[in-house]
XYZ file of C-alpha atoms in Angstrom:
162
model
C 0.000 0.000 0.000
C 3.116 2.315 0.732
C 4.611 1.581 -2.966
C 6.033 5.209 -3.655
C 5.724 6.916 -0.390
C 7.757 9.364 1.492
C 7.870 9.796 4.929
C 8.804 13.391 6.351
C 10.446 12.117 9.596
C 11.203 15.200 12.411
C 15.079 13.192 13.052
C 18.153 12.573 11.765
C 17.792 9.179 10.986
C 18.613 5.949 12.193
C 19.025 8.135 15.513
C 15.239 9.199 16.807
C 13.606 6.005 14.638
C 9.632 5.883 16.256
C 7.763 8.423 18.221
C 9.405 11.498 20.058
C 12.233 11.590 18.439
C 13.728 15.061 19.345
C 13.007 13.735 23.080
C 15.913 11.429 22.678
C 18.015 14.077 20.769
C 18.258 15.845 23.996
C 18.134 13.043 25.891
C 20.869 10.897 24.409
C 22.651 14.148 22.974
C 22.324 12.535 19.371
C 21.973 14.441 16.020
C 18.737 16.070 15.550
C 17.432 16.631 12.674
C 15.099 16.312 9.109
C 14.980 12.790 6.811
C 12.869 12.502 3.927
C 12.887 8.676 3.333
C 10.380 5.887 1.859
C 8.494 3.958 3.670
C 8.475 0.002 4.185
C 7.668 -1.992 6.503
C 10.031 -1.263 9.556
C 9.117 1.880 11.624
C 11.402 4.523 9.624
C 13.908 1.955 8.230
C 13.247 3.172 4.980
C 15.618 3.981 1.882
C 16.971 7.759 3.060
C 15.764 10.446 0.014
C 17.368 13.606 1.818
C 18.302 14.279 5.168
C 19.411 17.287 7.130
C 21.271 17.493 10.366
C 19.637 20.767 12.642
C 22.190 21.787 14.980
C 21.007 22.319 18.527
C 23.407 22.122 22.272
C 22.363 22.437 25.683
C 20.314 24.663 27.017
C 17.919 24.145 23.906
C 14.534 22.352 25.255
C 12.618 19.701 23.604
C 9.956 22.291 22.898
C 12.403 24.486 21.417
C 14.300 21.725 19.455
C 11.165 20.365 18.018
C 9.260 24.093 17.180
C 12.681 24.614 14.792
C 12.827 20.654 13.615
C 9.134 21.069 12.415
C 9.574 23.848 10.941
C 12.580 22.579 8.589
C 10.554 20.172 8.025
C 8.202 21.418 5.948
C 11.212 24.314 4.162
C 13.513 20.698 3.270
C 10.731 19.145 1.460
C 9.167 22.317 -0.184
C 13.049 23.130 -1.081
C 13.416 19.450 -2.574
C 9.975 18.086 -3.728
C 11.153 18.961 -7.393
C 14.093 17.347 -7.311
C 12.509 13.838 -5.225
C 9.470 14.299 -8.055
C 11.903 13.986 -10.609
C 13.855 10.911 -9.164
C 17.085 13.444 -9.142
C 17.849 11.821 -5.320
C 19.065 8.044 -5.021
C 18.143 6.637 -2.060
C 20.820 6.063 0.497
C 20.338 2.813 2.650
C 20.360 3.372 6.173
C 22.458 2.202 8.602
C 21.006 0.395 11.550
C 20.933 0.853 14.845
C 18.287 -1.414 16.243
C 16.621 1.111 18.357
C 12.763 2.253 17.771
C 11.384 4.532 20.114
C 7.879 4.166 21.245
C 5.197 5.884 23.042
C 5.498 3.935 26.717
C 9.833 4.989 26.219
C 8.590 8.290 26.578
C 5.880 7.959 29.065
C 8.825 5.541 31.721
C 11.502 8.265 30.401
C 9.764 11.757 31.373
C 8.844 10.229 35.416
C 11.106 11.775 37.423
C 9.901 9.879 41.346
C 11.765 11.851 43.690
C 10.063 8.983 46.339
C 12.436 6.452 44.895
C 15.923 7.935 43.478
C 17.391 10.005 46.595
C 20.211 11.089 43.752
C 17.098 13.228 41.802
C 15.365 14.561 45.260
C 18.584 15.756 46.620
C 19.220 17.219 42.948
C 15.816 19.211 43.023
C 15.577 20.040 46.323
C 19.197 21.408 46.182
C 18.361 23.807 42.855
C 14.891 24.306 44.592
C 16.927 26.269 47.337
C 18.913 27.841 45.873
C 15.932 29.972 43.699
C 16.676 33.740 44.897
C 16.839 34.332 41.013
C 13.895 36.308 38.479
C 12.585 34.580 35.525
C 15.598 36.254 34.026
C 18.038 34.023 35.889
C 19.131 37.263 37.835
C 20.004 36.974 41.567
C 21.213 34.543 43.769
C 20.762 31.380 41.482
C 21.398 28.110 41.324
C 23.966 27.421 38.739
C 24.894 24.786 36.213
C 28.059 24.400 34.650
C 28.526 22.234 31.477
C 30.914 22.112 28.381
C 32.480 24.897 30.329
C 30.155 27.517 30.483
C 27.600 28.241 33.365
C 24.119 28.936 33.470
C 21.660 29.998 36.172
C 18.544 27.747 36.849
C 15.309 28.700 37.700
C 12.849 25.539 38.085
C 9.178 25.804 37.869
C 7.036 22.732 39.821
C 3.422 22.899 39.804
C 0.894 20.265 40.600
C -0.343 18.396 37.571
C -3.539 19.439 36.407
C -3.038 23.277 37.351
């Protein structure tokens, strides 16, 4: 039923293969990225038609990440629908990886139980108390440092459903 289709696939594949794929980005600090490919029958194993790598380092958010991934989304295939019409792309074969992301990876993944890791209570308790800062990250601030450079954090908790 898929003879002929292309997939326009929010990652830079094989990395980010299933569902929430700029999650893992971030998560696994992967490529992130764009890949126009065909579809068969593995989830987003297909034949890779164009592909584009969008650059992105910490402190970029998954909400961030994926507003710009989205949106070179839709400029990379606009920008190259002529030349995939026309057949002008080969397909490159991917390499594998054997790792497909799926709904319940994200779901275990984004649980952070503070009642059972004393490592991540201590952690948020520690930049809870240290919060003296402005949304601005001006003040007395907890700080991170990483890759050599430091950044304030401000961290906002509120009860689900609010």
């Amino acid at each position: 039923k898929a003879k002929k289709s292309l997939n326009i696939h929010p990652s830079f594949l094989p990395f980010g293969r299933g569902r929430d794929p700029v999650v893992w980005a971030i998560r696994h600090s992967h490529p992130a990225g764009v890949t126009l490919h065909q579809i068969t029958s593995g989830v987003d194993e297909g034949p890779i038609i164009v592909q584009e790598e969008v650059k992105h380092q910490f402190p970029e958010t998954g909400q961030e990440l994926y507003n710009r991934v989205v949106d070179r989304c839709w400029k990379l295939f606009n920008e190259k629908w002529i030349s995939i019409r026309n057949s002008v792309n080969k397909p490159i074969l991917q390499k594998t990886n054997n790792m497909t992301y799926k709904r319940k990876d994200l779901l275990k993944d984004r649980l952070i139980n503070l009642d059972e890791n004393d490592s991540y209570r201590s952690l948020i308790l520690r930049i809870m108390a240290h919060d003296f800062c402005d949304s601005n990250g001006d003040g007395y601030c907890s700080n991170i440092k990483y890759n050599d450079k430091s950044y304030s954090v401000r961290l906002v908790i509120r009860e689900d459903g609010e």
